[in-house]
Short mmCIF file of C-alpha atoms in Angstrom, two decimals:
data_model
loop_
_atom_site.label_atom_id
_atom_site.label_comp_id
_atom_site.label_asym_id
_atom_site.label_seq_id
_atom_site.Cartn_x
_atom_site.Cartn_y
_atom_site.Cartn_z
CA MET Z 1 100.27 18.28 57.72
CA ALA Z 2 99.07 17.54 54.16
CA SER Z 3 96.66 20.51 52.60
CA ALA Z 4 93.48 18.47 53.32
CA GLY Z 5 93.84 17.68 56.54
CA LEU Z 6 95.71 21.52 56.72
CA GLU Z 7 91.57 22.87 55.78
CA GLU Z 8 89.85 19.74 57.64
CA ALA Z 9 92.22 20.87 60.62
CA CYS Z 10 89.76 24.79 59.96
CA ALA Z 11 86.21 23.87 59.22
CA GLU Z 12 86.71 21.54 62.81
CA ILE Z 13 87.83 24.46 64.49
CA ARG Z 14 85.93 26.83 63.36
CA GLY Z 15 82.46 24.46 64.24
CA ALA Z 16 83.80 24.34 67.46
CA CYS Z 17 83.80 27.66 68.31
CA GLY Z 18 81.11 27.93 70.40
CA ASN Z 19 82.21 24.40 71.95
CA PRO Z 20 85.76 25.25 74.11
CA ARG Z 21 85.35 21.70 74.93
CA ARG Z 22 85.32 20.46 71.36
CA LEU Z 23 88.06 23.26 71.24
CA ALA Z 24 90.47 22.00 74.41
CA LEU Z 25 90.32 18.23 72.10
CA LEU Z 26 91.06 19.48 69.03
CA LEU Z 27 93.79 22.74 69.59
CA ALA Z 28 95.78 21.46 72.63
CA PRO Z 29 97.91 18.07 70.85
CA ARG Z 30 99.29 20.28 68.48
CA SER Z 31 102.73 21.10 68.37
CA PRO Z 32 103.74 25.01 67.79
CA ALA Z 33 104.86 24.48 63.30
CA GLU Z 34 101.25 22.74 63.25
CA ARG Z 35 99.31 25.77 65.28
CA GLN Z 36 101.47 27.85 62.75
CA ARG Z 37 100.17 26.07 59.89
CA ILE Z 38 96.49 26.13 61.04
CA ARG Z 39 96.56 29.38 61.54
CA ALA Z 40 97.61 30.53 58.29
CA ALA Z 41 95.16 27.76 56.44
CA TYR Z 42 92.58 29.25 58.77
CA ARG Z 43 92.70 32.60 57.32
CA ALA Z 44 93.09 31.60 53.28
CA SER Z 45 90.21 29.71 54.28
CA PHE Z 46 88.27 32.34 56.48
CA GLY Z 47 89.36 35.72 55.83
CA GLU Z 48 90.31 35.33 60.01
CA ASP Z 49 92.80 35.62 61.59
CA LEU Z 50 92.30 31.77 63.78
CA ALA Z 51 93.79 34.40 67.27
CA ALA Z 52 91.33 36.23 67.24
CA ALA Z 53 88.04 34.20 65.65
CA LEU Z 54 89.62 32.06 70.04
CA ARG Z 55 89.81 35.06 71.59
CA GLY Z 56 86.14 36.49 71.23
CA THR Z 57 84.54 32.32 71.45
CA PRO Z 58 81.56 33.06 73.30
CA LEU Z 59 82.59 29.79 76.82
CA ALA Z 60 79.52 28.57 78.93
CA ALA Z 61 79.03 31.09 82.08
CA GLY Z 62 79.43 30.01 85.04
CA SER Z 63 82.21 27.79 85.90
CA GLY Z 64 84.99 30.46 87.24
CA GLN Z 65 87.35 30.17 84.20
CA GLU Z 66 86.41 31.55 80.97
CA ASP Z 67 88.52 34.40 81.07
CA GLU Z 68 91.32 32.60 81.35
CA LEU Z 69 90.38 29.53 79.03
CA ARG Z 70 89.87 32.69 76.51
CA LYS Z 71 92.99 33.60 76.51
CA LEU Z 72 95.30 30.69 77.01
CA LEU Z 73 93.53 29.53 73.51
CA TYR Z 74 94.67 32.64 72.35
CA LEU Z 75 97.71 32.75 72.67
CA TRP Z 76 97.88 28.84 71.77
CA ALA Z 77 96.84 30.17 68.13
CA LEU Z 78 99.78 32.93 68.56
CA GLU Z 79 103.52 32.90 67.14
CA PRO Z 80 105.99 32.35 69.52
CA ALA Z 81 107.90 36.33 69.42
CA GLU Z 82 103.70 37.58 69.84
CA ARG Z 83 103.18 35.61 72.10
CA ASP Z 84 105.95 36.25 74.41
CA ALA Z 85 105.32 39.56 73.40
CA VAL Z 86 101.58 39.51 75.58
CA VAL Z 87 103.16 37.98 78.22
CA ALA Z 88 106.10 40.46 78.97
CA ARG Z 89 103.77 43.43 78.75
CA GLU Z 90 101.71 41.85 80.91
CA ALA Z 91 104.41 41.72 83.69
CA VAL Z 92 105.86 44.98 82.92
CA GLU Z 93 102.27 46.43 83.67
CA GLY Z 94 101.75 44.05 86.76
CA GLY Z 95 103.97 46.61 88.15
CA ALA Z 96 107.80 46.11 89.50
CA THR Z 97 106.97 41.90 91.28
CA VAL Z 98 108.79 38.55 92.01
CA ALA Z 99 105.86 37.57 89.36
CA GLY Z 100 106.80 39.47 86.64
CA TYR Z 101 109.87 39.46 86.32
CA ARG Z 102 110.25 35.42 86.98
CA ALA Z 103 107.85 35.60 84.24
CA LEU Z 104 110.51 38.27 81.92
CA VAL Z 105 113.37 35.72 82.66
CA GLU Z 106 111.56 33.07 81.77
CA VAL Z 107 110.81 34.49 78.52
CA PHE Z 108 114.56 35.76 78.10
CA THR Z 109 115.98 32.21 78.50
CA ARG Z 110 113.33 30.13 76.49
CA ARG Z 111 114.66 32.18 73.19
CA LYS Z 112 117.72 32.77 71.51
CA GLN Z 113 119.21 35.73 70.85
CA ASP Z 114 117.95 35.63 67.05
CA GLN Z 115 114.31 35.29 68.52
CA LEU Z 116 114.47 38.05 70.45
CA PHE Z 117 114.69 40.48 68.77
CA PHE Z 118 111.90 38.98 67.48
CA THR Z 119 109.87 39.40 70.58
CA LYS Z 120 111.22 42.34 71.05
CA GLN Z 121 110.15 43.69 67.48
CA ALA Z 122 105.96 41.85 68.36
CA TYR Z 123 106.27 43.84 71.39
CA LEU Z 124 106.63 47.63 69.71
CA THR Z 125 104.86 46.37 67.00
CA ARG Z 126 102.29 45.65 69.08
CA PHE Z 127 102.91 48.50 72.10
CA ARG Z 128 104.35 51.40 71.17
CA ARG Z 129 107.20 50.92 73.50
CA ASN Z 130 110.36 49.10 74.05
CA LEU Z 131 110.62 46.16 75.96
CA ASP Z 132 114.04 46.46 77.05
CA GLN Z 133 113.88 49.96 78.53
CA ASP Z 134 110.27 48.92 80.23
CA MET Z 135 112.00 47.09 81.67
CA VAL Z 136 114.48 49.12 83.63
CA THR Z 137 112.78 50.26 87.33
CA GLU Z 138 113.47 53.17 89.27
CA PRO Z 139 115.29 51.81 92.13
CA SER Z 140 116.93 48.84 90.37
CA HIS Z 141 115.31 44.75 91.67
CA PRO Z 142 117.81 42.70 91.56
CA TYR Z 143 115.85 40.77 88.76
CA GLN Z 144 115.88 43.67 86.27
CA ARG Z 145 119.49 43.65 86.76
CA LEU Z 146 119.42 40.24 85.41
CA LEU Z 147 117.29 41.31 82.75
CA VAL Z 148 119.53 44.06 81.87
CA ALA Z 149 122.61 42.08 81.85
CA LEU Z 150 120.19 38.89 80.05
CA ALA Z 151 118.70 41.15 77.06
CA ALA Z 152 122.68 42.73 76.66
CA SER Z 153 123.84 39.12 75.15
CA ARG Z 154 125.14 39.73 72.16
CA LYS Z 155 126.90 36.46 72.08
CA SER Z 156 125.31 34.59 69.46
CA HIS Z 157 123.53 31.60 70.34
CA HIS Z 158 124.27 30.49 66.78
CA ASP Z 159 127.33 29.64 68.31
CA GLU Z 160 128.75 26.40 69.49
CA PRO Z 161 129.00 26.26 73.04
CA SER Z 162 132.30 25.98 73.41
CA HIS Z 163 133.42 23.41 76.41
CA HIS Z 164 137.20 25.96 77.79
CA ILE Z 165 134.79 28.55 78.31
CA ALA Z 166 131.97 27.18 80.21
CA LYS Z 167 135.51 25.18 82.52
CA CYS Z 168 136.76 28.83 83.21
CA ASP Z 169 133.20 30.62 83.76
CA ALA Z 170 132.60 27.99 86.24
CA ARG Z 171 136.14 28.46 87.92
CA ARG Z 172 135.06 31.53 88.40
CA LEU Z 173 131.17 30.78 89.35
CA HIS Z 174 133.37 29.48 92.37
CA ASP Z 175 135.84 32.20 93.47
CA THR Z 176 133.44 34.85 93.48
CA LYS Z 177 131.04 33.16 95.43
CA ASN Z 178 132.68 34.62 98.97
CA SER Z 179 134.45 36.97 97.44
CA GLY Z 180 131.50 40.11 97.84
CA ALA Z 181 131.95 42.13 100.84
CA GLY Z 182 128.88 40.51 103.01
CA SER Z 183 127.53 38.76 100.06
CA VAL Z 184 127.15 34.97 98.67
CA VAL Z 185 128.23 35.75 94.94
CA ASP Z 186 130.45 39.15 93.50
CA GLU Z 187 127.21 40.38 91.67
CA ALA Z 188 129.31 42.58 89.54
CA VAL Z 189 131.02 39.49 88.22
CA ILE Z 190 127.40 37.76 87.38
CA LEU Z 191 126.11 40.36 85.66
CA GLU Z 192 129.35 40.93 83.36
CA MET Z 193 129.26 37.17 82.43
CA PHE Z 194 125.09 36.62 81.77
CA SER Z 195 125.43 40.08 79.37
CA LYS Z 196 128.48 37.80 77.44
CA ARG Z 197 127.61 34.71 77.75
CA SER Z 198 124.33 33.28 75.36
CA THR Z 199 121.75 30.69 77.37
CA PRO Z 200 123.43 27.50 75.67
CA GLN Z 201 126.96 28.85 77.09
CA LEU Z 202 125.33 29.44 80.78
CA ARG Z 203 124.28 26.14 80.51
CA LEU Z 204 127.44 24.40 79.94
CA ALA Z 205 128.55 26.66 82.63
CA PHE Z 206 126.51 25.36 85.43
CA CYS Z 207 126.81 22.14 83.89
CA SER Z 208 130.61 22.27 84.10
CA TYR Z 209 130.08 23.69 87.37
CA LYS Z 210 128.85 20.77 88.21
CA HIS Z 211 130.88 18.23 87.19
CA ILE Z 212 134.03 20.14 89.30
CA TYR Z 213 132.64 21.20 92.53
CA GLY Z 214 130.40 17.91 92.78
CA HIS Z 215 126.94 19.86 93.83
CA ASP Z 216 124.61 22.57 91.89
CA TYR Z 217 125.80 25.89 92.16
CA THR Z 218 121.90 26.70 93.12
CA LYS Z 219 123.34 25.03 96.06
CA ALA Z 220 126.09 26.92 96.47
CA LEU Z 221 123.68 29.61 96.61
CA LYS Z 222 121.78 28.49 99.19
CA THR Z 223 124.61 29.29 102.11
CA ASN Z 224 126.30 31.48 104.54
CA GLY Z 225 122.52 33.77 104.39
CA PRO Z 226 122.69 34.45 100.66
CA GLY Z 227 120.62 37.91 100.33
CA GLU Z 228 117.95 39.30 97.76
CA PHE Z 229 120.32 38.81 94.74
CA GLU Z 230 121.35 35.86 95.24
CA GLU Z 231 118.03 34.60 95.61
CA ALA Z 232 117.53 36.16 92.23
CA LEU Z 233 119.99 34.86 90.54
CA ARG Z 234 118.67 31.13 91.97
CA ALA Z 235 115.36 31.19 89.99
CA VAL Z 236 117.27 32.60 87.08
CA VAL Z 237 120.13 29.85 87.55
CA LYS Z 238 117.13 26.67 87.84
CA CYS Z 239 115.47 28.66 84.50
CA ILE Z 240 118.99 28.15 81.98
CA TYR Z 241 120.36 24.79 83.63
CA SER Z 242 117.12 22.37 83.71
CA PRO Z 243 114.05 23.71 81.66
CA SER Z 244 112.27 20.86 82.12
CA LYS Z 245 112.60 20.29 85.45
CA TYR Z 246 111.72 24.24 85.75
CA TYR Z 247 108.52 23.87 84.16
CA SER Z 248 107.30 20.95 85.70
CA LYS Z 249 107.49 22.28 88.97
CA LEU Z 250 106.24 25.05 88.61
CA LEU Z 251 103.16 23.60 87.46
CA GLN Z 252 103.17 21.42 90.49
CA ARG Z 253 103.77 25.00 92.42
CA SER Z 254 100.69 26.36 90.75
CA MET Z 255 98.06 23.70 91.05
CA GLN Z 256 98.65 23.12 94.78
CA CYS Z 257 98.19 26.90 95.69
CA ALA Z 258 95.35 26.95 98.19
CA ALA Z 259 93.35 28.81 95.83
CA THR Z 260 95.24 28.22 92.26
CA ASP Z 261 97.01 30.65 91.06
CA LYS Z 262 95.63 30.69 86.78
CA ARG Z 263 98.58 33.24 85.44
CA LEU Z 264 101.40 30.99 86.70
CA VAL Z 265 99.43 27.92 85.95
CA THR Z 266 99.14 29.98 82.61
CA ARG Z 267 102.60 30.84 82.64
CA ALA Z 268 104.06 27.04 83.17
CA ILE Z 269 102.07 25.57 80.44
CA LEU Z 270 102.93 27.96 77.81
CA GLY Z 271 106.46 27.82 79.00
CA SER Z 272 105.87 23.44 78.87
CA ASP Z 273 104.67 23.83 75.60
CA ASP Z 274 107.75 25.46 74.44
CA VAL Z 275 110.28 23.30 75.94
CA GLY Z 276 108.19 20.36 74.75
CA ILE Z 277 105.51 18.23 76.58
CA ASP Z 278 107.42 15.52 75.61
CA GLU Z 279 111.17 16.18 78.23
CA ILE Z 280 107.98 18.04 80.45
CA ARG Z 281 105.75 14.91 81.56
CA SER Z 282 109.24 13.19 81.52
CA ALA Z 283 111.09 15.82 84.37
CA PHE Z 284 107.66 16.01 86.47
CA LYS Z 285 107.52 11.86 86.07
CA SER Z 286 110.73 11.98 87.98
CA CYS Z 287 110.16 14.74 90.26
CA TYR Z 288 107.06 13.62 91.27
CA GLY Z 289 106.81 10.03 90.82
CA SER Z 290 103.13 10.66 89.55
CA ASN Z 291 101.85 11.49 85.79
CA LEU Z 292 101.56 15.25 84.07
CA ALA Z 293 97.75 14.45 82.83
CA ASP Z 294 96.68 12.48 85.93
CA PHE Z 295 98.22 14.97 88.54
CA ILE Z 296 96.52 18.32 86.75
CA ARG Z 297 92.93 16.51 86.54
CA GLU Z 298 92.60 15.89 90.18
CA SER Z 299 94.51 19.64 91.44
CA LEU Z 300 91.65 21.35 89.40
CA PRO Z 301 87.97 21.50 89.82
CA GLN Z 302 85.62 19.23 86.73
CA SER Z 303 86.36 22.75 83.67
CA ASP Z 304 86.71 23.31 80.28
CA TYR Z 305 89.86 25.39 81.44
CA ARG Z 306 91.01 22.07 82.92
CA ASP Z 307 90.67 20.14 80.46
CA PHE Z 308 92.27 22.01 78.29
CA LEU Z 309 95.40 21.73 80.79
CA VAL Z 310 94.89 17.42 80.79
CA ALA Z 311 95.05 17.52 76.38
CA VAL Z 312 97.28 20.05 76.87
CA ALA Z 313 99.88 16.89 78.93
CA ARG Z 314 98.94 13.82 77.05
CA GLY Z 315 100.41 15.66 74.01
CA SER Z 316 100.28 14.10 70.56
CA ALA Z 317 98.10 10.81 72.45
CA ALA Z 318 95.63 12.81 73.42
CA SER Z 319 94.99 13.57 69.54
#
């Protein structure tokens, strides 16, 4: 985006701060990189942070969704590390819930290890707390143990994933399936593996498992009456193995509840933005046979919040 284009975009956004529908059309189609360039130009032009300006945007009364739209606009303008820090803090403050743990899993599995460093720094700067320490609870929860293992991984994500290691790990996953006493998996083996492998390396191991044994590892985890650890592991594996499928299903589920869970929708749309909305649209079409933007429009009542989500789902085609 050229300098003149940035200045024009900033002027339009500033002029639309009292018009949430217009803001949605201006911001939703922008890629993460474009949004950060606009944010920098906005500060240079007006001496004000765009994210802070959006957080204080006055929205139309009576829609019942003003706060969630304001929050989503604010998060949409933040850098990835800042955004993850805010999401992680909200999850931690929510207590030891499955929803909170899953939000943390999504942060830890969609970022490379060097990116997680900046997330943890942003968390420390904003909240003056250590994220790794805040994730530790007593008594420990299966999700928490998996998160601590993922956080402990020091395997560089810059290294090319090894097919040999992936095949070895796939066989270990298979061999430990029935080795734990009264359990589908040997938890110690899983936690050791997660603590020593990067997310791309784990993803390759799950791909190798399917290639060798003819079915997904998550299918194996459903056998023999899976316990609490296995249920948590299945969710983590899905998030790692196919992020586009995971977030397309999360979007579908979040809008099909009797009362739409706006926090879950926000999680789903932010994750989709990180993975790439084009990939999400394709995965959603493959899973459900319908267009994502049309699904959102049909699932939610008319509002500025819905219009923003529809514009995000359309991507660059909406601009």
